[in-house]
XYZ file of N, CA, C and O in Angstrom:
876
model
N 1.314 46.649 -3.430
C 0.086 45.912 -3.115
C 0.295 45.094 -1.843
O 1.326 44.448 -1.673
N -0.697 45.123 -0.954
C -0.574 44.405 0.315
C -0.613 42.901 0.085
O -1.362 42.396 -0.754
N 0.224 42.188 0.820
C 0.263 40.731 0.739
C -1.072 40.168 1.217
O -1.454 40.389 2.366
N -1.813 39.417 0.367
C -3.129 38.916 0.780
C -3.055 37.967 1.966
O -4.000 37.869 2.749
N -1.936 37.274 2.137
C -1.807 36.343 3.256
C -1.675 37.086 4.583
O -2.093 36.591 5.626
N -1.103 38.281 4.548
C -0.888 39.038 5.783
C -2.176 39.636 6.323
O -2.210 40.109 7.461
N -3.248 39.637 5.523
C -4.512 40.221 5.950
C -5.392 39.232 6.710
O -6.451 39.602 7.214
N -4.969 37.985 6.787
C -5.835 36.933 7.328
C -6.188 37.163 8.793
O -5.338 37.538 9.605
N -7.453 36.924 9.103
C -7.934 36.915 10.487
C -8.483 35.542 10.868
O -8.687 35.259 12.043
N -8.745 34.715 9.841
C -9.285 33.372 10.065
C -8.543 32.387 9.175
O -8.444 32.591 7.967
N -8.016 31.318 9.775
C -7.370 30.246 9.016
C -8.344 29.076 8.942
O -8.789 28.557 9.977
N -8.683 28.677 7.725
C -9.639 27.591 7.497
C -8.868 26.371 7.004
O -8.291 26.390 5.917
N -8.868 25.320 7.810
C -8.149 24.098 7.463
C -9.091 23.061 6.860
O -10.166 22.799 7.414
N -8.684 22.469 5.753
C -9.296 21.219 5.330
C -8.906 20.168 6.368
O -7.992 20.389 7.169
N -9.583 19.023 6.363
C -9.265 17.991 7.351
C -8.393 16.887 6.759
O -7.216 16.764 7.082
N -8.959 16.082 5.862
C -8.241 14.936 5.305
C -7.088 15.393 4.423
O -7.283 16.108 3.440
N -5.879 14.981 4.787
C -4.705 15.344 4.014
C -4.037 16.624 4.464
O -2.915 16.914 4.044
N -4.704 17.396 5.323
C -4.139 18.631 5.862
C -3.926 18.509 7.369
O -2.867 18.860 7.883
N -4.935 18.010 8.068
C -4.811 17.785 9.508
C -4.480 16.331 9.821
O -3.641 16.047 10.677
N -5.164 15.418 9.147
C -4.965 13.986 9.396
C -4.571 13.288 8.100
O -5.060 13.628 7.023
N -3.704 12.307 8.219
C -3.174 11.608 7.046
C -4.081 10.425 6.711
O -3.691 9.263 6.831
N -5.301 10.738 6.283
C -6.340 9.723 6.115
C -6.590 9.315 4.673
O -7.124 8.230 4.415
N -6.237 10.152 3.721
C -6.649 9.897 2.340
C -6.024 8.632 1.765
O -6.664 7.906 1.004
N -4.781 8.358 2.129
C -4.128 7.137 1.643
C -4.878 5.900 2.123
O -5.087 4.944 1.364
N -5.308 5.930 3.380
C -6.045 4.802 3.956
C -7.374 4.613 3.241
O -7.723 3.512 2.803
N -8.134 5.682 3.113
C -9.463 5.598 2.511
C -9.380 5.131 1.061
O -10.123 4.230 0.642
N -8.482 5.716 0.298
C -8.379 5.356 -1.122
C -7.914 3.915 -1.299
O -8.353 3.220 -2.226
N -7.049 3.440 -0.420
C -6.597 2.050 -0.499
C -7.758 1.087 -0.286
O -7.951 0.136 -1.054
N -8.561 1.352 0.749
C -9.697 0.474 1.042
C -10.732 0.534 -0.076
O -11.244 -0.501 -0.531
N -11.057 1.733 -0.542
C -12.033 1.868 -1.622
C -11.575 1.129 -2.875
O -12.367 0.452 -3.535
N -10.298 1.256 -3.208
C -9.779 0.591 -4.401
C -9.913 -0.923 -4.282
O -10.304 -1.606 -5.247
N -9.612 -1.456 -3.116
C -9.702 -2.906 -2.920
C -11.145 -3.386 -2.996
O -11.434 -4.429 -3.606
N -12.070 -2.637 -2.398
C -13.475 -3.047 -2.418
C -14.093 -2.874 -3.802
O -14.924 -3.686 -4.226
N -13.704 -1.828 -4.519
C -14.194 -1.660 -5.888
C -13.688 -2.782 -6.785
O -14.432 -3.312 -7.620
N -12.438 -3.155 -6.605
C -11.864 -4.232 -7.408
C -12.607 -5.541 -7.152
O -12.864 -6.316 -8.081
N -12.999 -5.775 -5.909
C -13.775 -6.978 -5.578
C -15.105 -7.013 -6.312
O -15.635 -8.083 -6.612
N -15.665 -5.831 -6.597
C -16.949 -5.750 -7.293
C -16.789 -5.722 -8.809
O -17.753 -5.482 -9.531
N -15.576 -5.964 -9.281
C -15.355 -5.994 -10.718
C -15.042 -4.651 -11.330
O -15.164 -4.474 -12.547
N -14.637 -3.690 -10.492
C -14.254 -2.360 -10.975
C -12.802 -2.108 -10.587
O -12.531 -1.431 -9.589
N -11.848 -2.658 -11.311
C -10.439 -2.504 -10.930
C -10.062 -1.037 -10.757
O -10.368 -0.196 -11.602
N -9.418 -0.741 -9.638
C -9.025 0.635 -9.345
C -7.780 0.612 -8.480
O -7.500 -0.375 -7.794
N -7.037 1.704 -8.514
C -5.871 1.851 -7.650
C -6.106 3.008 -6.688
O -6.909 3.911 -6.962
N -5.389 2.981 -5.583
C -5.507 4.066 -4.609
C -5.097 5.394 -5.228
O -5.714 6.435 -4.957
N -4.076 5.369 -6.070
C -3.596 6.597 -6.704
C -4.662 7.186 -7.629
O -4.884 8.405 -7.652
N -5.317 6.319 -8.377
C -6.380 6.764 -9.288
C -7.526 7.410 -8.511
O -8.040 8.471 -8.892
N -7.934 6.779 -7.417
C -9.059 7.295 -6.645
C -8.694 8.582 -5.915
O -9.535 9.468 -5.758
N -7.456 8.685 -5.472
C -7.018 9.930 -4.842
C -7.129 11.087 -5.824
O -7.583 12.179 -5.481
N -6.737 10.839 -7.057
C -6.814 11.869 -8.095
C -8.263 12.248 -8.388
O -8.587 13.423 -8.589
N -9.146 11.252 -8.376
C -10.540 11.475 -8.755
C -11.389 12.038 -7.621
O -12.265 12.882 -7.849
N -11.142 11.580 -6.385
C -12.054 11.879 -5.288
C -11.543 12.893 -4.273
O -12.323 13.401 -3.466
N -10.262 13.186 -4.274
C -9.684 14.033 -3.234
C -10.418 15.367 -3.116
O -10.589 16.091 -4.095
N -10.860 15.660 -1.895
C -11.497 16.936 -1.611
C -12.973 17.010 -1.907
O -13.623 18.007 -1.576
N -13.541 15.970 -2.497
C -14.950 16.014 -2.889
C -15.836 15.367 -1.822
O -15.402 14.466 -1.106
N -17.101 15.790 -1.720
C -18.014 15.186 -0.744
C -18.213 13.697 -1.002
O -18.233 13.246 -2.155
N -18.400 12.946 0.073
C -18.561 11.491 -0.034
C -19.722 11.116 -0.946
O -19.630 10.166 -1.733
N -20.829 11.861 -0.848
C -22.005 11.511 -1.651
C -21.715 11.641 -3.144
O -22.228 10.853 -3.952
N -20.884 12.611 -3.526
C -20.525 12.765 -4.935
C -19.627 11.617 -5.397
O -19.757 11.131 -6.528
N -18.733 11.187 -4.522
C -17.851 10.062 -4.858
C -18.663 8.782 -5.045
O -18.403 7.995 -5.968
N -19.658 8.577 -4.185
C -20.506 7.389 -4.300
C -21.262 7.397 -5.621
O -21.387 6.362 -6.294
N -21.763 8.561 -6.020
C -22.468 8.662 -7.300
C -21.553 8.283 -8.461
O -21.978 7.604 -9.406
N -20.291 8.703 -8.393
C -19.336 8.349 -9.448
C -19.089 6.845 -9.488
O -19.011 6.239 -10.568
N -18.958 6.239 -8.310
C -18.719 4.790 -8.256
C -19.942 4.039 -8.775
O -19.818 3.058 -9.528
N -21.135 4.491 -8.410
C -22.354 3.827 -8.881
C -22.515 3.961 -10.388
O -22.996 3.030 -11.055
N -22.106 5.097 -10.940
C -22.167 5.262 -12.396
C -21.241 4.262 -13.077
O -21.582 3.680 -14.115
N -20.098 4.039 -12.481
C -19.148 3.066 -13.030
C -19.658 1.640 -12.849
O -19.464 0.784 -13.721
N -20.341 1.404 -11.737
C -20.876 0.069 -11.436
C -22.096 -0.244 -12.299
O -22.394 -1.402 -12.589
N -22.822 0.809 -12.675
C -24.012 0.625 -13.500
C -25.295 0.548 -12.714
O -26.324 0.094 -13.231
N -25.277 1.001 -11.475
C -26.477 0.975 -10.642
C -26.114 1.103 -9.180
O -24.946 1.316 -8.829
N -27.113 0.977 -8.291
C -26.856 1.091 -6.852
C -25.854 0.043 -6.372
O -25.896 -1.111 -6.798
N -24.978 0.452 -5.499
C -23.990 -0.470 -4.943
C -24.647 -1.378 -3.907
O -25.560 -0.953 -3.192
N -24.207 -2.627 -3.799
C -24.783 -3.533 -2.801
C -24.466 -3.071 -1.381
O -23.440 -2.431 -1.136
N -25.341 -3.404 -0.455
C -25.155 -3.003 0.940
C -23.839 -3.530 1.500
O -23.214 -2.898 2.350
N -23.430 -4.709 1.026
C -22.179 -5.291 1.523
C -20.991 -4.387 1.231
O -20.030 -4.339 2.015
N -21.049 -3.661 0.119
C -19.947 -2.748 -0.216
C -19.812 -1.671 0.858
O -18.707 -1.394 1.343
N -20.932 -1.061 1.223
C -20.889 0.001 2.228
C -20.478 -0.545 3.591
O -19.697 0.083 4.313
N -20.998 -1.716 3.941
C -20.636 -2.320 5.229
C -19.141 -2.621 5.280
O -18.463 -2.299 6.269
N -18.625 -3.226 4.210
C -17.213 -3.610 4.195
C -16.291 -2.399 4.214
O -15.296 -2.368 4.955
N -16.598 -1.405 3.380
C -15.717 -0.239 3.323
C -15.739 0.525 4.645
O -14.683 0.926 5.151
N -16.921 0.718 5.216
C -16.997 1.476 6.466
C -16.274 0.764 7.600
O -15.511 1.389 8.352
N -16.494 -0.537 7.734
C -15.862 -1.270 8.834
C -14.347 -1.341 8.643
O -13.582 -1.204 9.608
N -13.899 -1.519 7.412
C -12.455 -1.597 7.162
C -11.774 -0.247 7.372
O -10.658 -0.179 7.900
N -12.428 0.826 6.948
C -11.845 2.153 7.138
C -11.769 2.493 8.621
O -10.748 3.013 9.103
N -12.817 2.183 9.372
C -12.792 2.449 10.813
C -11.658 1.681 11.491
O -10.946 2.218 12.341
N -11.497 0.422 11.111
C -10.436 -0.393 11.705
C -9.062 0.158 11.333
O -8.162 0.244 12.179
N -8.908 0.544 10.072
C -7.621 1.088 9.625
C -7.319 2.420 10.309
O -6.167 2.695 10.668
N -8.344 3.252 10.500
C -8.136 4.503 11.226
C -7.630 4.209 12.634
O -6.704 4.858 13.130
N -8.245 3.243 13.286
C -7.857 2.899 14.654
C -6.411 2.410 14.710
O -5.669 2.738 15.642
N -6.002 1.657 13.697
C -4.676 1.035 13.716
C -3.579 1.906 13.103
O -2.418 1.817 13.511
N -3.937 2.756 12.128
C -2.903 3.410 11.323
C -2.925 4.934 11.320
O -1.902 5.558 11.017
N -4.065 5.538 11.612
C -4.217 6.974 11.365
C -3.277 7.815 12.222
O -3.161 7.607 13.427
N -2.630 8.782 11.576
C -1.715 9.699 12.245
C -2.027 11.132 11.810
O -2.568 11.352 10.726
N -1.672 12.105 12.641
C -1.801 13.499 12.197
C -0.769 13.795 11.115
O 0.268 13.130 11.029
N -1.047 14.772 10.290
C -0.073 15.210 9.297
C 1.163 15.739 10.025
O 1.052 16.485 11.011
N 2.317 15.349 9.570
C 3.568 15.763 10.205
C 3.678 17.287 10.260
O 3.502 17.966 9.248
N 3.937 17.800 11.450
C 4.134 19.233 11.629
C 2.889 20.009 12.004
O 2.982 21.184 12.372
N 1.711 19.369 11.947
C 0.479 20.128 12.186
C 0.335 20.533 13.654
O -0.207 21.601 13.959
N 0.824 19.714 14.582
C 0.757 20.096 16.001
C 1.479 21.420 16.239
O 0.965 22.314 16.920
N 2.672 21.528 15.685
C 3.460 22.744 15.876
C 2.741 23.961 15.299
O 2.749 25.049 15.895
N 2.112 23.778 14.146
C 1.370 24.875 13.523
C 0.205 25.307 14.406
O -0.006 26.502 14.656
N -0.562 24.343 14.900
C -1.743 24.674 15.697
C -1.364 25.278 17.050
O -2.051 26.178 17.551
N -0.287 24.793 17.628
C 0.167 25.371 18.891
C 0.627 26.813 18.694
O 0.344 27.689 19.520
N 1.323 27.078 17.597
C 1.746 28.442 17.288
C 0.536 29.331 17.038
O 0.496 30.490 17.478
N -0.450 28.794 16.355
C -1.656 29.558 16.042
C -2.356 30.036 17.313
O -2.932 31.127 17.347
N -2.288 29.230 18.354
C -2.926 29.595 19.616
C -2.263 30.790 20.294
O -2.859 31.401 21.182
N -1.054 31.122 19.893
C -0.341 32.255 20.490
C -0.561 33.545 19.701
O 0.007 34.578 20.043
N -1.371 33.482 18.633
C -1.631 34.647 17.793
C -3.067 35.121 17.988
O -3.852 34.511 18.716
N -3.419 36.196 17.297
C -4.791 36.714 17.331
C -5.665 36.077 16.260
O -6.847 36.414 16.142
N -5.102 35.171 15.478
C -5.857 34.534 14.406
C -6.853 33.523 14.960
O -6.569 32.812 15.925
N -8.017 33.455 14.323
C -8.983 32.413 14.633
C -8.798 31.271 13.634
O -8.168 31.440 12.586
N -9.360 30.113 13.962
C -9.188 28.959 13.079
C -10.419 28.072 13.130
O -11.196 28.094 14.092
N -10.593 27.276 12.072
C -11.692 26.320 12.016
C -11.348 25.237 11.004
O -10.335 25.315 10.306
N -12.206 24.225 10.936
C -12.075 23.145 9.959
C -13.261 23.226 9.008
O -14.400 23.425 9.440
N -13.001 23.062 7.711
C -14.063 23.017 6.700
C -13.747 21.862 5.759
O -12.852 21.969 4.921
N -14.468 20.762 5.916
C -14.128 19.526 5.216
C -15.302 18.987 4.413
O -16.466 19.153 4.797
N -14.978 18.302 3.328
C -16.003 17.601 2.558
C -16.524 16.381 3.305
O -17.587 15.860 2.982
N -15.785 15.911 4.289
C -16.190 14.732 5.047
C -17.320 15.035 6.012
O -17.504 16.179 6.441
N -18.090 14.019 6.401
C -19.178 14.212 7.363
C -18.657 14.460 8.774
O -17.520 14.114 9.104
N -19.511 15.039 9.609
C -19.119 15.336 10.989
C -18.704 14.076 11.745
O -17.739 14.102 12.526
N -19.425 12.978 11.535
C -19.123 11.747 12.271
C -17.713 11.260 11.974
O -17.000 10.791 12.872
N -17.306 11.371 10.727
C -15.953 10.950 10.355
C -14.911 11.849 11.006
O -13.898 11.371 11.534
N -15.141 13.164 10.981
C -14.164 14.081 11.579
C -14.058 13.881 13.082
O -12.979 14.036 13.660
N -15.164 13.539 13.719
C -15.103 13.287 15.156
C -14.177 12.112 15.451
O -13.407 12.133 16.420
N -14.225 11.101 14.591
C -13.349 9.937 14.759
C -11.894 10.311 14.485
O -11.000 10.049 15.300
N -11.642 10.931 13.335
C -10.255 11.169 12.924
C -9.565 12.225 13.783
O -8.392 12.072 14.142
N -10.279 13.288 14.132
C -9.650 14.343 14.931
C -9.430 13.903 16.372
O -8.442 14.292 17.006
N -10.330 13.093 16.905
C -10.114 12.556 18.251
C -8.970 11.553 18.262
O -8.136 11.560 19.174
N -8.932 10.691 17.244
C -7.881 9.668 17.191
C -6.495 10.301 17.142
O -5.531 9.783 17.718
N -6.373 11.432 16.471
C -5.069 12.077 16.291
C -4.789 13.169 17.320
O -3.756 13.844 17.245
N -5.710 13.366 18.261
C -5.485 14.355 19.307
C -5.676 15.796 18.877
O -5.188 16.716 19.544
N -6.407 16.018 17.777
C -6.580 17.374 17.255
C -7.953 17.974 17.555
O -8.177 19.159 17.289
N -8.856 17.168 18.084
C -10.226 17.633 18.294
C -10.285 18.891 19.160
O -11.016 19.839 18.858
N -9.520 18.919 20.233
C -9.592 20.042 21.172
C -9.143 21.362 20.554
O -9.522 22.430 21.038
N -8.347 21.297 19.503
C -7.930 22.533 18.836
C -9.103 23.216 18.128
O -9.074 24.432 17.910
N -10.136 22.424 17.762
C -11.189 22.949 16.887
C -12.617 22.737 17.397
O -13.557 23.139 16.704
N -12.804 22.143 18.537
C -14.156 21.808 18.990
C -15.077 23.030 18.926
O -14.731 24.114 19.386
N -16.244 22.827 18.310
C -17.207 23.910 18.153
C -16.974 24.762 16.921
O -17.771 25.666 16.623
N -15.895 24.469 16.187
C -15.554 25.260 14.993
C -15.213 24.314 13.838
O -14.231 24.493 13.136
N -16.067 23.298 13.672
C -15.850 22.269 12.658
C -17.057 22.250 11.726
O -18.191 22.054 12.171
N -16.803 22.448 10.432
C -17.876 22.546 9.451
C -17.696 21.495 8.361
O -16.577 21.165 7.981
N -18.826 20.988 7.886
C -18.831 19.905 6.905
C -19.621 20.318 5.669
O -20.511 21.180 5.736
N -19.316 19.665 4.553
C -20.104 19.881 3.339
C -21.570 19.544 3.582
O -22.453 20.065 2.892
N -21.839 18.699 4.577
C -23.225 18.367 4.916
C -23.981 19.579 5.456
O -25.216 19.570 5.510
N -23.259 20.623 5.868
C -23.896 21.818 6.430
C -24.394 22.775 5.353
O -25.108 23.734 5.659
N -23.989 22.543 4.113
C -24.338 23.464 3.023
C -24.923 22.678 1.855
O -24.886 21.454 1.823
N -25.444 23.396 0.884
C -26.086 22.727 -0.247
C -25.119 22.051 -1.193
O -25.414 20.996 -1.753
N -23.943 22.650 -1.365
C -22.974 22.122 -2.325
C -21.593 22.058 -1.681
O -21.181 22.982 -0.992
N -20.899 20.958 -1.934
C -19.546 20.816 -1.413
C -18.516 21.350 -2.391
O -18.838 21.923 -3.431
N -17.255 21.170 -2.059
C -16.165 21.568 -2.945
C -16.274 20.801 -4.271
O -16.673 19.639 -4.254
N -16.016 21.427 -5.408
C -15.294 22.690 -5.631
C -16.138 23.957 -5.557
O -15.641 25.027 -5.896
N -17.395 23.850 -5.159
C -18.192 25.059 -4.965
C -17.692 25.797 -3.721
O -17.198 25.177 -2.775
N -17.856 27.110 -3.656
C -17.311 27.890 -2.535
C -18.186 27.901 -1.286
O -17.788 28.473 -0.265
N -19.359 27.263 -1.344
C -20.363 27.402 -0.287
C -19.829 27.110 1.117
O -20.123 27.835 2.074
N -19.058 26.034 1.258
C -18.588 25.627 2.583
C -17.636 26.656 3.180
O -17.731 26.995 4.368
N -16.730 27.179 2.382
C -15.796 28.177 2.892
C -16.515 29.481 3.235
O -16.208 30.127 4.240
N -17.466 29.878 2.409
C -18.225 31.097 2.698
C -19.069 30.922 3.958
O -19.183 31.843 4.779
N -19.647 29.745 4.120
C -20.410 29.431 5.336
C -19.512 29.531 6.570
O -19.905 30.111 7.592
N -18.311 28.987 6.471
C -17.376 29.027 7.600
C -17.033 30.468 7.966
O -17.029 30.838 9.146
N -16.740 31.287 6.964
C -16.379 32.688 7.224
C -17.526 33.442 7.881
O -17.310 34.278 8.776
N -18.755 33.143 7.463
C -19.919 33.838 8.042
C -20.078 33.542 9.522
O -20.569 34.388 10.280
N -19.673 32.357 9.949
C -19.815 32.014 11.369
C -18.941 32.901 12.254
O -19.206 33.057 13.451
N -17.911 33.496 11.665
C -17.005 34.376 12.408
C -17.203 35.843 12.036
O -16.509 36.711 12.561
N -18.136 36.092 11.097
C -18.378 37.451 10.604
C -17.090 38.065 10.057
O -16.752 39.217 10.339
N -16.373 37.260 9.280
C -15.106 37.693 8.684
C -15.238 37.641 7.164
O -15.742 36.660 6.610
N -14.792 38.690 6.495
C -14.885 38.772 5.041
C -13.996 37.715 4.389
O -12.932 37.373 4.923
N -14.399 37.192 3.230
C -13.607 36.150 2.562
C -12.145 36.518 2.345
O -11.258 35.680 2.526
N -11.882 37.763 1.971
C -10.496 38.158 1.691
C -9.642 38.214 2.954
O -8.411 38.316 2.868
N -10.290 38.122 4.124
C -9.562 38.099 5.392
C -9.378 36.677 5.917
O -8.988 36.486 7.072
N -9.677 35.702 5.070
C -9.499 34.298 5.430
C -8.282 33.731 4.706
O -7.891 34.221 3.651
N -7.703 32.706 5.279
C -6.615 31.961 4.640
C -6.983 30.488 4.694
O -7.169 29.926 5.773
N -7.124 29.872 3.527
C -7.504 28.465 3.435
C -6.253 27.608 3.269
O -5.323 27.979 2.542
N -6.238 26.455 3.941
C -5.148 25.486 3.784
C -5.760 24.214 3.213
O -6.602 23.581 3.855
N -5.349 23.844 2.010
C -5.958 22.746 1.267
C -4.900 21.836 0.660
O -3.752 22.242 0.481
N -5.318 20.612 0.337
C -4.409 19.699 -0.357
C -5.014 19.152 -1.638
O -4.372 18.370 -2.331
N -6.247 19.548 -1.958
C -6.924 18.986 -3.129
C -7.221 20.062 -4.160
O -7.367 21.247 -3.833
N -7.335 19.632 -5.404
C -7.684 20.552 -6.483
C -9.082 21.111 -6.257
O -9.322 22.314 -6.413
N -10.018 20.242 -5.857
C -11.383 20.706 -5.594
C -11.399 21.756 -4.494
O -12.129 22.750 -4.576
N -10.589 21.552 -3.461
C -10.543 22.497 -2.354
C -9.944 23.830 -2.747
O -10.429 24.889 -2.334
N -8.880 23.797 -3.540
C -8.265 25.047 -4.000
C -9.239 25.805 -4.895
O -9.396 27.029 -4.777
N -9.919 25.094 -5.782
C -10.914 25.748 -6.637
C -12.002 26.407 -5.798
O -12.449 27.521 -6.101
N -12.433 25.727 -4.740
C -13.474 26.274 -3.871
C -12.996 27.543 -3.173
O -13.734 28.526 -3.063
N -11.760 27.527 -2.695
C -11.214 28.700 -2.009
C -11.093 29.886 -2.957
O -11.461 31.016 -2.614
N -10.580 29.634 -4.154
C -10.434 30.708 -5.142
C -11.806 31.273 -5.514
O -11.992 32.492 -5.608
N -12.785 30.380 -5.687
C -14.139 30.828 -6.023
C -14.753 31.652 -4.895
O -15.587 32.532 -5.140
N -14.327 31.369 -3.653
C -14.828 32.115 -2.497
C -14.107 33.448 -2.322
O -14.485 34.250 -1.468
N -13.057 33.681 -3.110
C -12.289 34.911 -2.984
C -11.323 34.897 -1.822
O -10.979 35.951 -1.272
N -10.855 33.697 -1.452
C -9.961 33.540 -0.306
C -8.561 33.129 -0.749
O -8.424 32.224 -1.573
N -7.517 33.751 -0.210
C -6.157 33.271 -0.466
C -6.028 31.831 0.022
O -6.649 31.446 1.021
N -5.218 31.031 -0.677
C -5.153 29.613 -0.329
C -3.718 29.101 -0.403
O -2.980 29.409 -1.337
N -3.356 28.334 0.617
C -2.089 27.613 0.656
C -2.369 26.167 0.266
O -3.247 25.518 0.842
N -1.643 25.661 -0.716
C -1.779 24.273 -1.120
C -0.663 23.439 -0.517
O 0.515 23.789 -0.645
N -1.023 22.348 0.152
C -0.036 21.483 0.799
C 0.069 20.173 0.043
O -0.932 19.471 -0.161
N 1.280 19.832 -0.391
C 1.476 18.559 -1.087
C 2.947 18.183 -1.098
O 3.814 19.031 -1.307
N 3.203 16.872 -0.880
C 4.554 16.333 -1.041
C 4.811 15.933 -2.488
O 5.958 15.751 -2.887
N 3.734 15.766 -3.243
C 3.829 15.281 -4.614
C 4.072 16.447 -5.566
O 3.292 17.401 -5.605
N 5.153 16.366 -6.333
C 5.534 17.479 -7.200
C 4.455 17.788 -8.226
O 4.100 18.956 -8.442
N 3.903 16.755 -8.867
C 2.886 16.979 -9.892
C 1.616 17.557 -9.277
O 1.016 18.481 -9.828
N 1.189 17.015 -8.118
C 0.006 17.573 -7.451
C 0.264 19.022 -7.048
O -0.619 19.876 -7.165
N 1.464 19.302 -6.586
C 1.801 20.674 -6.224
C 1.671 21.622 -7.402
O 1.160 22.740 -7.272
N 2.112 21.172 -8.565
C 1.987 21.999 -9.769
C 0.520 22.231 -10.116
O 0.133 23.325 -10.552
N -0.292 21.201 -9.934
C -1.717 21.334 -10.219
C -2.374 22.329 -9.262
O -3.196 23.154 -9.678
N -2.013 22.253 -7.987
C -2.573 23.186 -7.006
C -2.150 24.619 -7.324
O -2.955 25.553 -7.228
N -0.892 24.772 -7.711
C -0.391 26.097 -8.062
C -1.115 26.644 -9.287
O -1.455 27.838 -9.347
N -1.371 25.775 -10.263
C -2.063 26.201 -11.479
C -3.483 26.675 -11.180
O -4.032 27.519 -11.902
N -4.068 26.145 -10.100
C -5.428 26.544 -9.726
C -5.451 27.799 -8.859
O -6.521 28.312 -8.540
N -4.262 28.278 -8.454
C -4.213 29.540 -7.727
C -3.672 29.475 -6.319
O -3.745 30.468 -5.582
N -3.100 28.334 -5.921
C -2.581 28.189 -4.561
C -1.108 28.569 -4.480
O -0.360 28.434 -5.453
N -0.695 29.026 -3.311
C 0.723 29.129 -2.974
C 1.092 27.794 -2.329
O 0.508 27.426 -1.302
N 2.027 27.062 -2.905
C 2.245 25.666 -2.524
C 3.401 25.522 -1.536
O 4.456 26.152 -1.693
N 3.180 24.674 -0.520
C 4.229 24.283 0.420
C 4.292 22.759 0.460
O 3.291 22.081 0.237
N 5.473 22.216 0.743
C 5.615 20.757 0.837
C 5.982 20.301 2.245
O 6.277 19.129 2.472
N 5.969 21.236 3.187
C 6.249 20.958 4.595
C 5.254 21.783 5.399
O 5.215 23.013 5.261
N 4.438 21.123 6.221
C 3.378 21.845 6.917
C 3.916 22.962 7.797
O 3.265 24.003 7.967
N 5.109 22.798 8.351
C 5.640 23.843 9.221
C 5.978 25.119 8.455
O 6.107 26.187 9.059
N 6.090 25.032 7.122
C 6.293 26.240 6.323
C 5.068 27.147 6.367
O 5.160 28.334 6.047
N 3.928 26.587 6.774
C 2.728 27.409 6.919
C 2.945 28.513 7.952
O 2.333 29.585 7.869
N 3.828 28.267 8.910
C 4.099 29.269 9.948
C 4.621 30.572 9.346
O 4.442 31.640 9.937
N 5.238 30.500 8.171
C 5.751 31.708 7.522
C 4.630 32.637 7.072
O 4.873 33.817 6.793
N 3.398 32.098 6.983
C 2.270 32.893 6.499
C 1.331 33.321 7.622
O 0.337 34.001 7.364
N 1.625 32.914 8.845
C 0.728 33.220 9.967
C 1.236 34.402 10.777
O 2.420 34.666 10.825
């Protein structure tokens, strides 16, 4: 049987946690702001609950826990604090530059497909120097009706290149993202330093790596 990874013509990267090391920052700020509103939370808990999911779905979950619409101050505080933290702390995922530079020497095409909004990706990818690798080939859950774990975003991305799902290779770090890739019929690499998260990604159907440069073995 032919190796499904060797058939790839398009590599689809998630953004947060795969290209940019943003999830720790976002979950830390959200946990602190939720705790201020009387909803004690930890960054680890929120990472487990929200990783890979569209922002609007995460907000609905927080509002359900809060018992109604969140105050405007919550959104103002979280957005301003996250922007400031991105400016001060955000870094690319270790090894991703080498992967993207190698990708440019191959016949493979690439794009980004993220649950995050376009405005956020413009900030994070520019801050980390990755925007030029993907400009014009960046897709958001806002572009489709349903975000991850539904397959819509990945299928939408593949259609933009007229490439069949089985000829795509998805790189993800979240359970929702791996589920979406599997549902789309796409081979998926799961990236995680965390042993337990890696096991979860593998259980959902991913081939797991704990070093981004190991992705080069599949390209």
